[in-house]
Short mmCIF file of C-alpha atoms and ligand atoms in Angstrom, two decimals:
data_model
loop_
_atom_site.label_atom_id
_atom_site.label_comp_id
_atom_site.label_asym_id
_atom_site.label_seq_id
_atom_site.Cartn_x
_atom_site.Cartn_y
_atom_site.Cartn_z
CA UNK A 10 89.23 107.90 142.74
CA UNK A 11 92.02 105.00 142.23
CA UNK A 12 94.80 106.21 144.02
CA UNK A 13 98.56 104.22 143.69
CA UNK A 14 100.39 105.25 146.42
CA UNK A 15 103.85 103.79 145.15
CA UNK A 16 106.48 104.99 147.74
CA UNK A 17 103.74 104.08 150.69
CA UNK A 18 101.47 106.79 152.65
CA UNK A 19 101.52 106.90 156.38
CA UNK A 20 98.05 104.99 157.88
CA UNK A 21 96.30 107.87 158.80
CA UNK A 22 96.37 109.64 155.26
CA UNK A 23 95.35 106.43 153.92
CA UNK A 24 92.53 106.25 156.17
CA UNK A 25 91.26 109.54 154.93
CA UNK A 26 91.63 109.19 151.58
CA UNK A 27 89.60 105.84 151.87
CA UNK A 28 87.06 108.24 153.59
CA UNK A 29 86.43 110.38 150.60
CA UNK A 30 85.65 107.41 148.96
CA UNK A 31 89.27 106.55 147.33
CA UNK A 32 90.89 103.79 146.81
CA UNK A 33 94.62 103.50 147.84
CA UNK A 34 96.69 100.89 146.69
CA UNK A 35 100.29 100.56 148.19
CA UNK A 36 101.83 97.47 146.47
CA UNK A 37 104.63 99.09 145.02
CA UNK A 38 105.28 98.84 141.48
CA UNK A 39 108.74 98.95 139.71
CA UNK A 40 109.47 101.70 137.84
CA UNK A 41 109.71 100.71 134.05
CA UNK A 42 106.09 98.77 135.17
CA UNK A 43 104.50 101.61 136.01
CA UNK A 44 103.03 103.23 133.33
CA UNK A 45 101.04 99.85 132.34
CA UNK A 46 99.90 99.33 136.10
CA UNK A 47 98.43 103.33 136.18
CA UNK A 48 96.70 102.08 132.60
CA UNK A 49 95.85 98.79 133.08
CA UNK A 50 94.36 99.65 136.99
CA UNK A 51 93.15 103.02 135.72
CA UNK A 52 94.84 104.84 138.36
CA UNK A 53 93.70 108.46 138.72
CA UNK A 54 96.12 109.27 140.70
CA UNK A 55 99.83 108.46 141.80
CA UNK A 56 101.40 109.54 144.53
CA UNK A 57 104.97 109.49 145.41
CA UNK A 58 108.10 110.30 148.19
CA UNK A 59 111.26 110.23 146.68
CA UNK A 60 112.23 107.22 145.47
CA UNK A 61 109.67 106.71 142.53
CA UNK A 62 110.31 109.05 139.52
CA UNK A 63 107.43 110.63 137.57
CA UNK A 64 109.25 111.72 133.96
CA UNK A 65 107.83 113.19 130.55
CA UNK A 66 107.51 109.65 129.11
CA UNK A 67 105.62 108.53 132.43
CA UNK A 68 103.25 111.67 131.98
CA UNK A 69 103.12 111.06 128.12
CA UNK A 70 102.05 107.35 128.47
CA UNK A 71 99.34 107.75 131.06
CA UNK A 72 96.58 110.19 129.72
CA UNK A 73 94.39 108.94 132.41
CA UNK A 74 96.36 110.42 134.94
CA UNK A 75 94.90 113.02 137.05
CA UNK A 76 97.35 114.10 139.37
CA UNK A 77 100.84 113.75 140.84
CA UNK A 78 101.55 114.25 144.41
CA UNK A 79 104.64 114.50 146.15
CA UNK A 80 104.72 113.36 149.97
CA UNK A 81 107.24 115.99 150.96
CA UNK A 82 109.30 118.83 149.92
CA UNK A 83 111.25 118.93 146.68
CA UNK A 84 109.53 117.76 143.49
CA UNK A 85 113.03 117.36 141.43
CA UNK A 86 111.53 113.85 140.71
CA UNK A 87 108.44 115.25 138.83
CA UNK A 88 108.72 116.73 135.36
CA UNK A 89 106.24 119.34 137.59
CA UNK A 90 105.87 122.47 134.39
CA UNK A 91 105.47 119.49 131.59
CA UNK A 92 102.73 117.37 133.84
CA UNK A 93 101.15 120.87 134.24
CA UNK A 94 101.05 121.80 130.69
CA UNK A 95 98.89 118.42 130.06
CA UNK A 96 96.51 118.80 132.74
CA UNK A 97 98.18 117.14 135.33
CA UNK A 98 97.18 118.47 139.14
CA UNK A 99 100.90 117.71 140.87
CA UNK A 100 101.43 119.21 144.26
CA UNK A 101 103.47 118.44 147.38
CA UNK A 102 103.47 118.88 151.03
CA UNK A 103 105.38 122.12 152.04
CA UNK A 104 104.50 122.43 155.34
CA UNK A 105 104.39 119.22 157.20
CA UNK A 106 108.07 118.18 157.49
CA UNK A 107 110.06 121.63 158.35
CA UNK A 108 110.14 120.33 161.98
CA UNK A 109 111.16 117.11 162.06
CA UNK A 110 114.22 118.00 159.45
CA UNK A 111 115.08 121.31 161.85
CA UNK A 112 115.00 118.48 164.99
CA UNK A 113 117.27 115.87 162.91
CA UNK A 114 119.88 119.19 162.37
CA UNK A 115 120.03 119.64 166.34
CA UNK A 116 120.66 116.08 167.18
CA UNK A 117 123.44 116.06 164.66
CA UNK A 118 125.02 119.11 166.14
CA UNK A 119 124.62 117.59 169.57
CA UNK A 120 126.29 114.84 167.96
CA UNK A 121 129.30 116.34 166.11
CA UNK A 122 129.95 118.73 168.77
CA UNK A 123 130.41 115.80 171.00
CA UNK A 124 131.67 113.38 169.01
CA UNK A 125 128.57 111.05 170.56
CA UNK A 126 128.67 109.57 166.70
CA UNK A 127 132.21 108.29 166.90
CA UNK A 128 132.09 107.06 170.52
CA UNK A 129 128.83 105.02 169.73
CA UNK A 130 131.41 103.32 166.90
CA UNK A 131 133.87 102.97 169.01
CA UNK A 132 132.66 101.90 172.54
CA UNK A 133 130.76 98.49 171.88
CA UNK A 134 134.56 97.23 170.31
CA UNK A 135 136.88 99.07 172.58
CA UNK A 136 134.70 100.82 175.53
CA UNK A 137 135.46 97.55 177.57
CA UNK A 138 139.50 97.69 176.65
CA UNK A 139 140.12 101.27 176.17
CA UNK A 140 137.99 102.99 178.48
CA UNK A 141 140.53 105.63 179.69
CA UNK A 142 141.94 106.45 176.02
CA UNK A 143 138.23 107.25 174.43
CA UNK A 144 137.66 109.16 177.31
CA UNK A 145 141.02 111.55 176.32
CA UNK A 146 139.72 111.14 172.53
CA UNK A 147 136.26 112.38 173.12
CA UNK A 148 136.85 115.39 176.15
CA UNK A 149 137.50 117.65 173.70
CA UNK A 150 133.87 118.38 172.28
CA UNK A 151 132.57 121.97 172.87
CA UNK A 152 129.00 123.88 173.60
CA UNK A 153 126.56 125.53 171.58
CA UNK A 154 125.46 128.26 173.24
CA UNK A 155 126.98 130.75 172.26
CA UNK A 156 128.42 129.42 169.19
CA UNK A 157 127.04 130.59 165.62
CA UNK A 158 125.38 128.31 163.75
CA UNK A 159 124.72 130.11 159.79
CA UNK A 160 121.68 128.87 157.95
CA UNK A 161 122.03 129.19 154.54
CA UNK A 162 118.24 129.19 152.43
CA UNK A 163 116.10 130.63 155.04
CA UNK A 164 112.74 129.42 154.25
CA UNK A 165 110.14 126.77 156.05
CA UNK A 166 113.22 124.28 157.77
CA UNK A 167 115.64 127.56 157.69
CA UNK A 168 113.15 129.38 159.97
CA UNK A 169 112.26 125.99 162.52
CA UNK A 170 115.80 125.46 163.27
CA UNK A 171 116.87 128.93 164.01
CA UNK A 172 113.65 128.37 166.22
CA UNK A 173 115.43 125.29 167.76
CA UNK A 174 118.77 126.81 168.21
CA UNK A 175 117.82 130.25 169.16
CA UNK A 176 116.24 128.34 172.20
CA UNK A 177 119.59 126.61 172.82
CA UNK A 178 121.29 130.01 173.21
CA UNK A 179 123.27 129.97 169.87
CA UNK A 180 123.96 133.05 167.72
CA UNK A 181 121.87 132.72 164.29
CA UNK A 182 122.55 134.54 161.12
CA UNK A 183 120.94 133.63 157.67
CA UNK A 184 121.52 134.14 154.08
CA UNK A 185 119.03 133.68 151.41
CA UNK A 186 118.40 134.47 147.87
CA UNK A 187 116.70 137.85 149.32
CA UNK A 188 118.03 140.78 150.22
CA UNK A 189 116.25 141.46 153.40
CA UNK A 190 118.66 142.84 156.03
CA UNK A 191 116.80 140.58 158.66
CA UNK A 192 114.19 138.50 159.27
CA UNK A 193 111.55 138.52 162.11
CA UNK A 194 110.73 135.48 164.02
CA UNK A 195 108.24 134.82 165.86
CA UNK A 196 109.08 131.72 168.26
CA UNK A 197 106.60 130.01 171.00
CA UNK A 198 108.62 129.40 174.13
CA UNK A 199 106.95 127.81 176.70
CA UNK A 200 103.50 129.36 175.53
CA UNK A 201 104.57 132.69 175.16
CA UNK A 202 105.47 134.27 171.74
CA UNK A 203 109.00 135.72 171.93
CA UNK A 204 109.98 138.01 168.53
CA UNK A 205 113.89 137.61 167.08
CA UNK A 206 115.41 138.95 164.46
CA UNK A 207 117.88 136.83 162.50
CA UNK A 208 119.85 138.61 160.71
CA UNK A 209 121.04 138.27 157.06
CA UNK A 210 124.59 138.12 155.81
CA UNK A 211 126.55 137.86 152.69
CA UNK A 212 126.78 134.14 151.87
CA UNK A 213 131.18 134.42 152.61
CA UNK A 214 130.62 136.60 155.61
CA UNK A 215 128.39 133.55 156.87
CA UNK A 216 130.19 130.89 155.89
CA UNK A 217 133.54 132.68 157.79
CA UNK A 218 131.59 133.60 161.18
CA UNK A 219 129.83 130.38 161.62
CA UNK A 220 131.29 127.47 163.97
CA UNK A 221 128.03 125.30 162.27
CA UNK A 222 126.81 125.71 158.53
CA UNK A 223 123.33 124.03 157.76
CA UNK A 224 121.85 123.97 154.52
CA UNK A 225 118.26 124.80 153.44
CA UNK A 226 118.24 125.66 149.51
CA UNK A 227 116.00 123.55 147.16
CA UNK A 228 118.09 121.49 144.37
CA UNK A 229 120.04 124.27 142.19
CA UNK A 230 119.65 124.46 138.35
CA UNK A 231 121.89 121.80 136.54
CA UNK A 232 122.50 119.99 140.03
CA UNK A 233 125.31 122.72 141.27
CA UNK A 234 126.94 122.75 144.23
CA UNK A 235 126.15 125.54 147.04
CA UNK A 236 129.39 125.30 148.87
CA UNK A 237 131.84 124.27 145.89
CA UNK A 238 135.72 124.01 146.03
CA UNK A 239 136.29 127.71 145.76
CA UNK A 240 133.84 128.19 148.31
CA UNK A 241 135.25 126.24 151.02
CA UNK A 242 138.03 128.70 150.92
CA UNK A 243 135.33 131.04 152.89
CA UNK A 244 134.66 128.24 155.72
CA UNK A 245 135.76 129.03 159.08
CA UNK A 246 138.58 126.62 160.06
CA UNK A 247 136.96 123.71 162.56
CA UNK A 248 133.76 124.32 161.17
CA UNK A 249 130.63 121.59 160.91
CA UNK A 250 128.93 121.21 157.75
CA UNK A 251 125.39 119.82 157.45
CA UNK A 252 122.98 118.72 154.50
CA UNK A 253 119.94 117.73 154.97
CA UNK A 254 118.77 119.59 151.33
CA UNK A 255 119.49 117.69 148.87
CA UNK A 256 122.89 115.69 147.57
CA UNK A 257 125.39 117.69 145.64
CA UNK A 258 124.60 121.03 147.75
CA UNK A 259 128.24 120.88 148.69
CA UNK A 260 130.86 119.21 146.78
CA UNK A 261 131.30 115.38 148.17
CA UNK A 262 134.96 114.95 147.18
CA UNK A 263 136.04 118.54 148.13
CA UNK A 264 134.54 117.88 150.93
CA UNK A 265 135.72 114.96 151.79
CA UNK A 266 139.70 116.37 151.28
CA UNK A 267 138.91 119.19 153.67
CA UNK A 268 137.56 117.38 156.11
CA UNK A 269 141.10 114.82 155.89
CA UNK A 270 143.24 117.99 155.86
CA UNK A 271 141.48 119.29 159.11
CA UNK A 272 139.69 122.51 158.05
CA UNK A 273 136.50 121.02 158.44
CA UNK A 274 135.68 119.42 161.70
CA UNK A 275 132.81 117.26 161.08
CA UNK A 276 130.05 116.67 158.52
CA UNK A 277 126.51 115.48 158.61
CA UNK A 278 124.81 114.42 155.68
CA UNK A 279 121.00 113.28 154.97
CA UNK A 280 121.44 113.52 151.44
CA UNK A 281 123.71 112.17 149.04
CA UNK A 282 124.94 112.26 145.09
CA UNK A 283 123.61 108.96 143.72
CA UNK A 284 121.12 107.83 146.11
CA UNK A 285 120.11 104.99 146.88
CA UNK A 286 123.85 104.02 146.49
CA UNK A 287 125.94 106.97 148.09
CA UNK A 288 129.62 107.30 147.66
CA UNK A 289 130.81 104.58 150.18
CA UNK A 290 134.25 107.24 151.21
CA UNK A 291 131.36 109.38 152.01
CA UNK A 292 130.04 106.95 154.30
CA UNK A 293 133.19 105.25 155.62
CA UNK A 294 134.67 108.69 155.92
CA UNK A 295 135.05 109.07 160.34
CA UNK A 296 134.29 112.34 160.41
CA UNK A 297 130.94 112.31 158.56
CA UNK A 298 128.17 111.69 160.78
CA UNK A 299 125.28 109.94 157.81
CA UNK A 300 122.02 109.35 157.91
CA UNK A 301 119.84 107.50 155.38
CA UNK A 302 117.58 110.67 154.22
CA UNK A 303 115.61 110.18 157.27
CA UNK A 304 114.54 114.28 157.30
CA UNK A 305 110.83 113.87 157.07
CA UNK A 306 110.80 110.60 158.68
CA UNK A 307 108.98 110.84 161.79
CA UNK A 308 105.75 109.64 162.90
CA UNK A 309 104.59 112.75 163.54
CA UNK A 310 105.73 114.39 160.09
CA UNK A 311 104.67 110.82 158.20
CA UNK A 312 101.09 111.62 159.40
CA UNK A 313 100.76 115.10 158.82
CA UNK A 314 102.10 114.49 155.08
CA UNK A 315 99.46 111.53 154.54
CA UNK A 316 96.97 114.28 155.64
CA UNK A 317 98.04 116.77 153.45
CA UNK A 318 98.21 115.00 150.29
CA UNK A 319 94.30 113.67 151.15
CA UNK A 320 93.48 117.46 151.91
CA UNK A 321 95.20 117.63 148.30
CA UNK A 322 93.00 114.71 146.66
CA UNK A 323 90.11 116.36 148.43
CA UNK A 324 90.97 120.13 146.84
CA UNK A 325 91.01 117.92 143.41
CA UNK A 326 88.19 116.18 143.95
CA UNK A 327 85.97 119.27 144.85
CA UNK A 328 86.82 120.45 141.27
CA UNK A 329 85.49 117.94 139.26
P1 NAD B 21 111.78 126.57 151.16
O1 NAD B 21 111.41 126.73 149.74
O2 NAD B 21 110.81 127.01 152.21
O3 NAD B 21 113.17 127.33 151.43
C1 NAD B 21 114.29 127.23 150.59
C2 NAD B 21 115.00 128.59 150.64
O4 NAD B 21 116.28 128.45 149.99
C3 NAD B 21 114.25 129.70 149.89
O5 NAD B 21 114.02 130.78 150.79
C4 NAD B 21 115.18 130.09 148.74
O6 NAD B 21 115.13 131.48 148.43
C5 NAD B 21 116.53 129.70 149.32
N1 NAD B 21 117.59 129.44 148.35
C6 NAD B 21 117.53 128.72 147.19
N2 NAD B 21 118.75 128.66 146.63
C7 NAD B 21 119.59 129.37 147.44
C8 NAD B 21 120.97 129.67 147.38
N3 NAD B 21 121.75 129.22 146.39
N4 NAD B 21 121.51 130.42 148.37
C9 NAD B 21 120.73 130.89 149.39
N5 NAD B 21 119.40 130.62 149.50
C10 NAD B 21 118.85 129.87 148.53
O7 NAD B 21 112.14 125.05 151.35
P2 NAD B 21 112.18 124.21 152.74
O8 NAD B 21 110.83 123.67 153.04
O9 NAD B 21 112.88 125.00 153.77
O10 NAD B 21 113.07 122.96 152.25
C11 NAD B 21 114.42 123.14 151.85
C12 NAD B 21 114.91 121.89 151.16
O11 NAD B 21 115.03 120.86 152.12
C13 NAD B 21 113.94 121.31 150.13
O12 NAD B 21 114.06 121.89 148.88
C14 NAD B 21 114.29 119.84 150.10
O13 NAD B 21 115.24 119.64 149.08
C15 NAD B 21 114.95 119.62 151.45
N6 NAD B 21 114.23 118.66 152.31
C16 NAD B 21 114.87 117.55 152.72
C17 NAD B 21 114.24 116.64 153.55
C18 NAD B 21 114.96 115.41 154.06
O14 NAD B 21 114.32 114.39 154.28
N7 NAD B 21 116.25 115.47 154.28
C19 NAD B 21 112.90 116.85 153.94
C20 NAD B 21 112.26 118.01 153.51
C21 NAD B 21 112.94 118.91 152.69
#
């Protein structure tokens, strides 16, 4: 199989693909060339991350096309249902990043909690000159255990960060679409299996117990907003927010007004309305702690991705 890899595929997927006999190429192509490179190349197979778009007219214009697959999560970049209804294989890679997104959510609450973002702005210009007053400025952070982080979509990443902060002694409580009253964990610490039970809440009674907020939902229908004006009505007063889902979960500009009148404390966003090019008040904004939708992007996920889209190609190619 010709495989065009257009967003790039960690080595070690690529290796295995080339295993099974495929070929990979990872030049990437622009986006209004692609449908004459998958013809011209007779590519039987594209695969994608994020930033490359596979639309109606892309799956229209390349018959040849086999399959679609998504390194990573969300597939709101692949007209998924309409690919399907021509024959078009298009799958993703569930499993392999829920760790290293529930591991980017703890360092940001280390960070916020802290203030470690701001001081690491703030020290290489004034550390040498205003030693004493950053110290004053940045005494003031707090601990987590204890605290009460809410998680709201509790699926794959929901579930490995409770993990993480369960370990770190925090209160967790979930809401989800279901209405399960809670949910059983079962957590490996230190080689032993250790059962919790998370419990569920109402989405207000969440968002006005928890001293951290994390979101976990898939991109909603018509690009809405999870925690919109009216709902940061609900936050808890010196609350965190965090999104690493997708951008739009919570309203940027609301946010962005509580966070100047002081209700919210901090923010920390992976994810942004209009990326590549985020709001720049978003990113200027003190008080927001951003990161360049990094979620997925460790070596460790990176590799297990690569091998899951191959084990992918693999399931494909066993039908044929
Ligand atoms: P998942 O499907 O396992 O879990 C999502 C959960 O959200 C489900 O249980 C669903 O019922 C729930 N949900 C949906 N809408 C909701 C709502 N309005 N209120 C409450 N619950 C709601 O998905 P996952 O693997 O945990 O991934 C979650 C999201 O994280 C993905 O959809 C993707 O957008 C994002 N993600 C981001 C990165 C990154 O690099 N930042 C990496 C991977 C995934």
């Amino acid at each position: 199989m010709r495989i065009l890899a257009n967003d790039g595929i960690d080595a070690t997927g690529k290796k295995a693909l080339e295993l099974m006999g495929c070929t990979v190429v990872t030049e990437k192509v622009a986006q209004d060339k692609l449908a004459d490179a998958i013809n011209n190349e007779k590519f039987d197979g594209l695969l994608v991350r994020s930033a490359t778009t596979a639309r109606k007219d892309l799956i229209d214009a390349c018959p040849g096309l086999k399959f679609i697959g998504r390194g990573g999560v969300g597939i709101d970049n692949i007209d998924a249902e309409y690919a399907r209804s021509k024959g078009v294989d298009v799958f993703n890679t569930p499993a392999s990043s829920s760790q290293a997104v529930a591991e980017l959510v703890m360092s940001v609450i280390f960070s916020a909690a802290r203030g470690i973002y701001d001081s690491g702005r703030n020290m290489p210009t004034t550390g040498a000159t205003e030693f004493e007053s950053l110290k004053k400025k940045y005494s003031k952070g707090f601990e987590l255990r204890g605290k009460t982080l809410g998680i709201v979509g509790f699926g794959r990443i929901g579930q490995a960060l409770a993990g993480y902060a369960i370990g770190c002694g925090m209160r967790v409580i979930a809401c989800d679409r279901t209405t399960d009253d809670y949910k059983t964990l079962t957590l490996d610490i230190g080689g032993h299996d250790v059962k919790v039970n998370v419990p569920y809440m109402p989405f207000h009674a969440l968002l006005n117990q928890s001293d951290v907020i994390s979101l976990h939902v898939p991109k909603q229908a018509n690009g809405a907003a999870v925690i919109d004006r009216e709902e940061f009505q609900h936050v808890r007063k010196g609350a965190i927010l965090i999104n690493t889902s997708r951008g739009g979960v919570i309203d940027e500009s609301a946010l962005i007004e509580h966070l100047d009148n002081g209700h919210i404390r901090a923010a920390c966003l992976d994810v942004f309305v209009g990326e590549p090019k985020p709001n720049e008040a978003i990113l200027k904004h003190p008080s927001i702690i951003a990161t360049p939708h990094i979620g997925a992007s460790t070596v460790e996920a990176q590799e297990r991705i690569g091998l899951e889209l191959a084990d992918n190609v693999q399931r494909i190619m066993n039908q044929k």
